Coordinates of C-alpha atoms and ligand atoms in Angstrom, one line a residue:
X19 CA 14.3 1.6 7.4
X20 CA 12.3 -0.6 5.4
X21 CA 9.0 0.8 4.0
X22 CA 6.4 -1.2 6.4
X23 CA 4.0 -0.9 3.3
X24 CA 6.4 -2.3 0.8
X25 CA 6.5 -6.1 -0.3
X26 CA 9.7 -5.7 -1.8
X27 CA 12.7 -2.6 -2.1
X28 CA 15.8 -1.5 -3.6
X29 CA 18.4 -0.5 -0.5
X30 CA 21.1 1.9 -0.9
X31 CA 23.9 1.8 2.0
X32 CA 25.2 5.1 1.9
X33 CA 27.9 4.4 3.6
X34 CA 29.5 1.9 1.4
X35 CA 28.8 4.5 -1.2
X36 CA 30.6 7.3 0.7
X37 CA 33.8 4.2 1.7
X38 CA 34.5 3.5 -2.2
X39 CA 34.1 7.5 -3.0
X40 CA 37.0 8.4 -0.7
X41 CA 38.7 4.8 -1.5
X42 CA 38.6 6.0 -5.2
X43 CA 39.1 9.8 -5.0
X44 CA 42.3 9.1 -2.5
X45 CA 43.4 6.6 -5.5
X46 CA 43.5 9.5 -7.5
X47 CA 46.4 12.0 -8.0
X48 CA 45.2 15.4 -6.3
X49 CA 45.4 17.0 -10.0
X50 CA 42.6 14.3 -11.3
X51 CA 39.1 14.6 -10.5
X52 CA 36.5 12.3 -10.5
X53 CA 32.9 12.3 -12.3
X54 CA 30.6 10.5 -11.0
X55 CA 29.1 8.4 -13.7
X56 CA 25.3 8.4 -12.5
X57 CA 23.1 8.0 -16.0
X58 CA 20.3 5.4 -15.7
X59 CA 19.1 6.6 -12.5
X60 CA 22.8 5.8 -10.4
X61 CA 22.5 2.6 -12.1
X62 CA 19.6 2.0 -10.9
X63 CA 20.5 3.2 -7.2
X64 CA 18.8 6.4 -7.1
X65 CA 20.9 9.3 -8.7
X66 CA 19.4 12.2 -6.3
X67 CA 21.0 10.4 -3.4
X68 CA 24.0 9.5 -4.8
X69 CA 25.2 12.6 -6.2
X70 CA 24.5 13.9 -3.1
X71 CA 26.6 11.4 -1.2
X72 CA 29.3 11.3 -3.9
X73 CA 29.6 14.8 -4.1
X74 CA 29.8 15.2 -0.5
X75 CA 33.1 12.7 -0.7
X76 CA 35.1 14.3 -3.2
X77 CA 33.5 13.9 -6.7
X78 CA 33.4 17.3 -8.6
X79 CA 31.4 15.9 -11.8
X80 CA 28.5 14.7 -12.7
X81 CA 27.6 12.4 -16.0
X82 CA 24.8 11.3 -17.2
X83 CA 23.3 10.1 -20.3
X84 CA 20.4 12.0 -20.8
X85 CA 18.8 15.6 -20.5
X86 CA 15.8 14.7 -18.4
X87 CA 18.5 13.3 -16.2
X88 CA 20.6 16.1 -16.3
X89 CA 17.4 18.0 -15.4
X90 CA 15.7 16.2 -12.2
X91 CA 19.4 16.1 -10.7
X92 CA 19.2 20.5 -11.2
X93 CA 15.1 19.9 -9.9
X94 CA 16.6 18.5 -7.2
X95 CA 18.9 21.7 -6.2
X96 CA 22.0 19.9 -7.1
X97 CA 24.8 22.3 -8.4
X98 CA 27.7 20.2 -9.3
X99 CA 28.5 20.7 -13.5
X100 CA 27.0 18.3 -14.7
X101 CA 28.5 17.0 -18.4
X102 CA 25.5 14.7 -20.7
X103 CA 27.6 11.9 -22.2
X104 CA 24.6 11.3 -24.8
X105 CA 23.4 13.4 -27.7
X106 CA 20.7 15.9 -28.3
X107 CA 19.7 17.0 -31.6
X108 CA 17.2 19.8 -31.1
X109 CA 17.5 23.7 -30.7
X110 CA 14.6 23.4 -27.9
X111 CA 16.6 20.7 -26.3
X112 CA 20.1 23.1 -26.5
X113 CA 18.0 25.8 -25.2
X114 CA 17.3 23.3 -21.9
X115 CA 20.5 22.6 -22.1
X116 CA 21.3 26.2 -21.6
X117 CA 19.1 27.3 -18.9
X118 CA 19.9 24.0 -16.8
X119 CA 23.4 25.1 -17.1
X120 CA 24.1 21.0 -18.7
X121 CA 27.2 20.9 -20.7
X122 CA 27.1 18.6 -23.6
X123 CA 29.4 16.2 -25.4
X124 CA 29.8 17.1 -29.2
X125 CA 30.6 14.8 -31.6
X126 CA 29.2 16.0 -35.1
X127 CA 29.6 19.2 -37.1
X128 CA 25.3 19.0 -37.2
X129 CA 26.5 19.5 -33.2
X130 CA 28.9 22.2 -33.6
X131 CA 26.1 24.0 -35.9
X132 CA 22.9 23.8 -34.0
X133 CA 25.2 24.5 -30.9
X134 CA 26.6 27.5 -31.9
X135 CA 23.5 28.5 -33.7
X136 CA 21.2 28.7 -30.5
X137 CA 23.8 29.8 -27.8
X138 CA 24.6 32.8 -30.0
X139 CA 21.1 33.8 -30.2
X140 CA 20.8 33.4 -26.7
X141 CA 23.9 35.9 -26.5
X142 CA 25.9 33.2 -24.2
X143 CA 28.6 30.5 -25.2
X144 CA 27.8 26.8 -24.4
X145 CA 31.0 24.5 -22.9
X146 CA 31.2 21.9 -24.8
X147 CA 33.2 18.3 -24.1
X148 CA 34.5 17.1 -27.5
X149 CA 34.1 13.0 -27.9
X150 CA 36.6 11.8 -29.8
X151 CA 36.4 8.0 -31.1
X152 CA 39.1 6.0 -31.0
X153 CA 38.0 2.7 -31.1
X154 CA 34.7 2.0 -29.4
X155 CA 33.0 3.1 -32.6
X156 CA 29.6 4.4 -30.9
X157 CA 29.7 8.5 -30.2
X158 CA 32.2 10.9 -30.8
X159 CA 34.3 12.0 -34.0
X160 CA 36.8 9.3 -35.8
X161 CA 40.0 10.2 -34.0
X162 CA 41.6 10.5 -37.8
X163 CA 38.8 13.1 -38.8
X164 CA 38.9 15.3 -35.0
X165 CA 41.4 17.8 -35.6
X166 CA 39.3 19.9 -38.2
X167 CA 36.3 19.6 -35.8
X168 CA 38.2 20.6 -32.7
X169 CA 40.0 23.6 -35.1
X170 CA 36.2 24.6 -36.0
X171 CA 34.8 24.9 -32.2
X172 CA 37.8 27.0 -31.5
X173 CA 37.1 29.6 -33.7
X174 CA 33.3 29.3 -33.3
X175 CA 32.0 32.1 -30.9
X176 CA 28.8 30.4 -29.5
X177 CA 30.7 27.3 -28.1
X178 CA 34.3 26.7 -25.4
X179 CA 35.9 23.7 -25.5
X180 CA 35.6 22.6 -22.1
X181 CA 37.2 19.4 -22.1
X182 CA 38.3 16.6 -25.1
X183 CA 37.6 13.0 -23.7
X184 CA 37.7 9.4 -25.6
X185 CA 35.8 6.4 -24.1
X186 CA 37.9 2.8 -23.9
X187 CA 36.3 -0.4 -25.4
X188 CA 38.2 -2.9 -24.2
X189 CA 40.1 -2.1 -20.3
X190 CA 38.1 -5.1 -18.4
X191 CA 40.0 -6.9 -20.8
X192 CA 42.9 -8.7 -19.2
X193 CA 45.0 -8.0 -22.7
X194 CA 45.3 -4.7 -22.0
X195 CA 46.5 -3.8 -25.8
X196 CA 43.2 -2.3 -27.1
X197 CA 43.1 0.1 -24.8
X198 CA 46.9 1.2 -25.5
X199 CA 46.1 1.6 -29.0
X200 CA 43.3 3.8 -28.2
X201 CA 45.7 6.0 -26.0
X202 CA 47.9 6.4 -28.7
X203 CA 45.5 7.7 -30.7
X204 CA 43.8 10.4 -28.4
X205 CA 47.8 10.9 -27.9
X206 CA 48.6 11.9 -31.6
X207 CA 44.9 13.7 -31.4
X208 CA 46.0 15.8 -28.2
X209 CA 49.6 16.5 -29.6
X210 CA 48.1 17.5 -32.9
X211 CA 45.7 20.5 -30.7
X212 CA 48.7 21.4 -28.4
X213 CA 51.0 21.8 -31.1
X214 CA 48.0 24.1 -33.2
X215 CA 48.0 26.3 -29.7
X216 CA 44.5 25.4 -28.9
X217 CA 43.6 25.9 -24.9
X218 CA 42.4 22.9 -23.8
X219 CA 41.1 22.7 -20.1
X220 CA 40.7 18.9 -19.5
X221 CA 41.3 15.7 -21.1
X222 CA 39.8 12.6 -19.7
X223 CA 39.9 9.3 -20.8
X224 CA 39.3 6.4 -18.0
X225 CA 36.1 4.4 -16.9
X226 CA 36.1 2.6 -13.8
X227 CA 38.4 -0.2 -15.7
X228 CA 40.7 2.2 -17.2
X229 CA 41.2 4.4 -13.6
X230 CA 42.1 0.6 -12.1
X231 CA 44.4 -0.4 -15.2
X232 CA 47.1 2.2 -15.1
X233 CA 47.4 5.2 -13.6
X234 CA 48.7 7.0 -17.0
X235 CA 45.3 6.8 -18.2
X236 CA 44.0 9.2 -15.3
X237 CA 44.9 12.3 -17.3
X238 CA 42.7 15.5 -15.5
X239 CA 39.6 13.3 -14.9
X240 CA 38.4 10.0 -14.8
X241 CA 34.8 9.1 -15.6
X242 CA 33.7 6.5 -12.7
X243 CA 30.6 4.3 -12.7
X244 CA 30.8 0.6 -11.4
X245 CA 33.6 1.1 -8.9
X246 CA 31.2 3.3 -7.2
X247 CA 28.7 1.2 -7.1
X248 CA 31.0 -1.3 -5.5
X249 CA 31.8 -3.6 -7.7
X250 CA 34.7 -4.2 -9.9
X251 CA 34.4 -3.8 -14.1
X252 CA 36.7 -7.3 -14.4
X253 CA 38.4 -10.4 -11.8
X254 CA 41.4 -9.4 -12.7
X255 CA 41.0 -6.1 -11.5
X256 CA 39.5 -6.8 -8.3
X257 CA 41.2 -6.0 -5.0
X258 CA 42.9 -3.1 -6.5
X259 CA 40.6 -0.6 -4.0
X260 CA 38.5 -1.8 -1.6
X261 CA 34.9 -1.7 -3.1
X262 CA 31.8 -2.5 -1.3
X263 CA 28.6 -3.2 -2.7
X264 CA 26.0 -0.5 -2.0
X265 CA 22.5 -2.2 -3.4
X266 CA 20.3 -4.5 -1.8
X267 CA 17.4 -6.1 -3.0
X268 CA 15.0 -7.3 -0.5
X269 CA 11.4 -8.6 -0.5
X270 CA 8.8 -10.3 2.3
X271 CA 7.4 -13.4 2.7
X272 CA 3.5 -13.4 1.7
X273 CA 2.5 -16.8 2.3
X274 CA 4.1 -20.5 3.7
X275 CA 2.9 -23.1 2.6
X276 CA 3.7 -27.2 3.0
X277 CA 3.4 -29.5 -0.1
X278 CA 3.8 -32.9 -0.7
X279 CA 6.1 -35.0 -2.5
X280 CA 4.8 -34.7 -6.5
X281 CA 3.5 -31.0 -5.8
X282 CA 4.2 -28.9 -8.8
X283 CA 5.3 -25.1 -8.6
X284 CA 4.5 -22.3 -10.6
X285 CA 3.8 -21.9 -14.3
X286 CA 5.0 -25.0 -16.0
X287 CA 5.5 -27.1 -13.3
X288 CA 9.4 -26.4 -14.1
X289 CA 9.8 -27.8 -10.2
X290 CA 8.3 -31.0 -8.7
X291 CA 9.3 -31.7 -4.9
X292 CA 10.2 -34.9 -4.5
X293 CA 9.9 -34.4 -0.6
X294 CA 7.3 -32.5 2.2
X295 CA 8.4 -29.3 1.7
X296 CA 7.5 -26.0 2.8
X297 CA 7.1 -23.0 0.7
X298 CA 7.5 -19.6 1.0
X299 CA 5.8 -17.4 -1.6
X300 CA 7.9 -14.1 -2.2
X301 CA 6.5 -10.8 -3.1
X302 CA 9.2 -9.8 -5.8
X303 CA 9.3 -11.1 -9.6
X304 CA 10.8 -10.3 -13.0
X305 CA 8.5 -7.0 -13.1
X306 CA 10.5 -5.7 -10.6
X307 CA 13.7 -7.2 -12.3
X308 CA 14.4 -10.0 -10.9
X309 CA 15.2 -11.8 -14.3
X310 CA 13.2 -14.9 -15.0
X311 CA 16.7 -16.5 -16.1
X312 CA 17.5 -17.8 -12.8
X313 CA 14.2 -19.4 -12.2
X314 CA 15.5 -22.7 -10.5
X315 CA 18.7 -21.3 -10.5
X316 CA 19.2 -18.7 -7.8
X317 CA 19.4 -18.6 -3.9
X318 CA 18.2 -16.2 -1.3
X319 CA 19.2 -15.3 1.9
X320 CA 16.3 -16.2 4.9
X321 CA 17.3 -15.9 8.5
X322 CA 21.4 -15.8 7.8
X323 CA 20.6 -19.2 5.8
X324 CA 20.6 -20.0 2.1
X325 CA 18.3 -21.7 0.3
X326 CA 17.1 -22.5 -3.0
X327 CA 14.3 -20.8 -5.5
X328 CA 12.2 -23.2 -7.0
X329 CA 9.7 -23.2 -9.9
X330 CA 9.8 -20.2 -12.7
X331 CA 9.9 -16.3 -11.2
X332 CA 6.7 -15.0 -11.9
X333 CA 6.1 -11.3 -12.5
X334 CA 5.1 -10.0 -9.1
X335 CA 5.7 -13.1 -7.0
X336 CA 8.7 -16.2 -6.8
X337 CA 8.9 -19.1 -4.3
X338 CA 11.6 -19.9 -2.2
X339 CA 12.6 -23.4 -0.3
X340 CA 12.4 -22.9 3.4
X341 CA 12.2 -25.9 4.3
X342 CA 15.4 -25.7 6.7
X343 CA 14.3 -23.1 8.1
X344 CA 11.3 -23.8 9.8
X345 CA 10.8 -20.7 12.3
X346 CA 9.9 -18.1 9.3
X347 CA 6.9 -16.7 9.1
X348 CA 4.5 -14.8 7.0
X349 CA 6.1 -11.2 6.9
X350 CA 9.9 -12.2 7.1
X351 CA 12.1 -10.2 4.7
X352 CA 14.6 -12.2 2.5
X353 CA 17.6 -10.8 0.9
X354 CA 18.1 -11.3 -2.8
X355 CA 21.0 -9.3 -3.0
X356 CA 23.0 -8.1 -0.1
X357 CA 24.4 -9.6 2.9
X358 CA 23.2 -11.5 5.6
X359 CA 25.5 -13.1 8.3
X360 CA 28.3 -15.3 6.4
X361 CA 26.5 -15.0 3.5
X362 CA 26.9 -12.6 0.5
X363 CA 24.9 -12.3 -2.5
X364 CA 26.0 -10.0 -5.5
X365 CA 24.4 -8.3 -8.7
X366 CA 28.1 -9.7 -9.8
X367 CA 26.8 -13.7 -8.9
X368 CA 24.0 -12.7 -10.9
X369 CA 25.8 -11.8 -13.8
X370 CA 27.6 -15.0 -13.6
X371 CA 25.0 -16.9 -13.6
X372 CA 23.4 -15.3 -16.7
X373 CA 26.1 -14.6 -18.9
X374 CA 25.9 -10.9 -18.3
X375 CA 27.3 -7.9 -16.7
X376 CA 26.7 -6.2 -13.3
X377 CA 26.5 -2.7 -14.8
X378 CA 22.9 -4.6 -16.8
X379 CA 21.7 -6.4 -13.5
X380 CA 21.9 -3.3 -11.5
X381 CA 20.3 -0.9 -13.5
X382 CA 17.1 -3.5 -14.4
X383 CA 15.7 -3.0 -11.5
X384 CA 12.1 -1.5 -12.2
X385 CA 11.1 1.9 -10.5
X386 CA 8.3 -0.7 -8.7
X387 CA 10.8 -1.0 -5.9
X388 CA 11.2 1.6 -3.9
X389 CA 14.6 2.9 -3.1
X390 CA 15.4 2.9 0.4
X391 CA 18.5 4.0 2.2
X392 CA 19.8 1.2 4.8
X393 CA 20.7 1.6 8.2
X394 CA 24.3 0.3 7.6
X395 CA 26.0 -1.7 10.1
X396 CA 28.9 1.1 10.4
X397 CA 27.7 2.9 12.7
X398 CA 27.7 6.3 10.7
X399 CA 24.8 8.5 9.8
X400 CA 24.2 9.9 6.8
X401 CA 24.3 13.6 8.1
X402 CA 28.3 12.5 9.8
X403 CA 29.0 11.5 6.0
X404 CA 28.2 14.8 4.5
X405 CA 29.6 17.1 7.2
X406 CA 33.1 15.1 6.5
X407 CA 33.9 16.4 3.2
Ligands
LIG16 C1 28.9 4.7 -18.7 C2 30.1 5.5 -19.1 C3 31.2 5.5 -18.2 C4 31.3 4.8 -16.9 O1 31.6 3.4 -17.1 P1 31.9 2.4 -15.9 O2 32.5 1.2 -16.6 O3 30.6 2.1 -15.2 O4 32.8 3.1 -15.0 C5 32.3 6.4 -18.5 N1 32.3 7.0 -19.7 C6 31.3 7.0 -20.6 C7 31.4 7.8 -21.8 C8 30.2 6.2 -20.3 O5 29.2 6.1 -21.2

């Protein structure tokens, strides 16, 4: 329920989350598991209470992107392996990594190094999941230059290979060939280590566009962010699994005001009515990430209605026209994103709008809003979700 001090709020449905765990885990062959791709905070959902929710419906992974990520989710009491997708550079930082029981991606020799160095003077070995590049060009080892790396951490006592993974570039592109040529590469770099008789555990190679693509790209894990979230990576990939958004964005009414015609809003006077009109003020702005791109562009949900913003977003505060719908009042909560009656609005129509992606509108909005879990309208509680596992 709705904080009653809040003005505005971030909710998570856990239900929805729970519905396109099990839709995407029952997608998946019972040899593949699936990581839960929770870095920037669950994209921005809350990653405390999503890895408990997607762990409780069939997600044995964790990722994230950073350590102090990796660390609240452990703070937190949360068990699951847990494998940082992003660098770290410093013995104090492999030592954290160590007693947090994180297991890192390695993509350099300086990696393989400081790695080995500090795990052997702790007298343990480190897992380690080897990055290979071959084709998004940002972490991991050139796909023609892995095979004396992998060779290296095999024979280095301090370190295990735990798993060898590549990352696609291109798989929410409807020309699917990019991706294919990165497959054959990871394929000549995985034929290369079996034929060298080095154990490899796991091999993963899919993000939530490659798991929808094709099935051969499942191999023993897939690495899942967006779908979870409930949205798919491309159009032509929608419909594949039934996905259902699980953030809200919702603010209240502060103040209603009429104004005549020629009345000016907000900075600029970007807006003029041109008839009476009445005004509600909102208590949400681009400080709590709404972007000030759809100033005069965007729509909110009042009552089961629609209607139009007006005037630039400010930081803390937008206005809304409410003019058609007389009966609200000084309190009422509007949806910015979410659902209300007929209507649906998306972190997706968002993206549209600005030229972006989802995966950049859900994750900006600020730690201002409080994160809230919805009463859904399934009729399941949270405890009946995580006593069905
Ligand atoms: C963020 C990330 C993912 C998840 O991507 P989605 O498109 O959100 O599914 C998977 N793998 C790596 C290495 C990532 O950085």
């Amino acid at each position: 329920m709705p904080d009653p001090q809040a003005r505005a709020w971030v909710e998570i449905d856990p239900v929805a989350l729970a519905q396109n765990t099990r839709a995407i885990r029952s997608y998946l062959g019972a040899q593949t598991e699936l990581l839960a791709v929770i870095k920037a905070d669950a994209y921005g959902h809350g990653a405390v209470a999503v890895a408990e929710v997607v762990l409780a419906q069939g997600a044995t992974w964790l990722g994230v992107a950073t350590l102090g990520e990796a660390i609240q989710l452990r703070r937190a009491g949360i068990g699951a392996p847990i494998l940082l997708l992003g660098g770290v550079d410093t013995a104090q930082q492999v030592q954290a990594l160590l007693y947090w029981r994180v297991e890192p991606t390695l993509a350099t020799w300086e990696h393989l190094r400081l790695f080995t160095q500090v795990a052997q003077t702790a007298g343990t070995i480190l897992p380690v999941h080897l990055d290979v590049d071959t084709g998004m060009s940002r972490f991991g080892v050139p796909w023609h230059e892995a095979i004396p790396l992998i060779q290296a951490v095999w024979h280095s006592p301090g370190v295990r290979l735990a798993s060898l993974y590549s990352h696609l570039a291109t798989a929410d592109d409807p020309d699917p060939q990019g991706v294919y040529l990165q497959q054959q590469r990871f394929r000549q770099v995985l034929q290369e280590v079996q034929r060298l008789g080095i154990p490899c555990p796991k091999v993963h190679l899919a993000n939530s566009a490659g798991m929808l693509l094709d099935r051969h790209l499942h191999y023993d894990m897939v690495r899942v962010g967006l779908a979870l979230y409930g949205y798919a990576p491309a159009p032509h990939l929608e419909g594949i699994l039934p996905l259902h958004p699980v953030m809200g964005v919702r603010a209240r009414i502060t103040q209603i005001k009429e104004i005549a015609p020629g009345t000016g809003v907000s900075y600029g006077h970007r807006f003029v009515a041109t008839q009476p009109m009445r005004l509600a003020t909102v208590g949400i702005g681009y400080a709590d990430g709404v972007p000030r791109g759809l100033s005069n562009r965007m729509t909110a949900l009042v009552r089961g209605r629609r209607v139009r913003q007006v005037g630039m977003i400010t930081m803390d505060q937008l206005m809304l026209d409410v003019t058609a719908v007389p009966e609200v009042q000084v309190g009422q909560i509007v949806t910015l994103i979410g659902r209300e009656g007929n209507h649906q609005i998306t972190a997706q129509d968002w993206a549209n709008d600005l030229d972006t992606i989802t995966w950049e509108i859900l994750c900006g909005f600020k730690h201002r809003l409080p994160r809230i879990l919805s009463a859904s309208p399934v009729p399941v509680s949270l405890g009946a979700i995580a006593s069905e596992s």
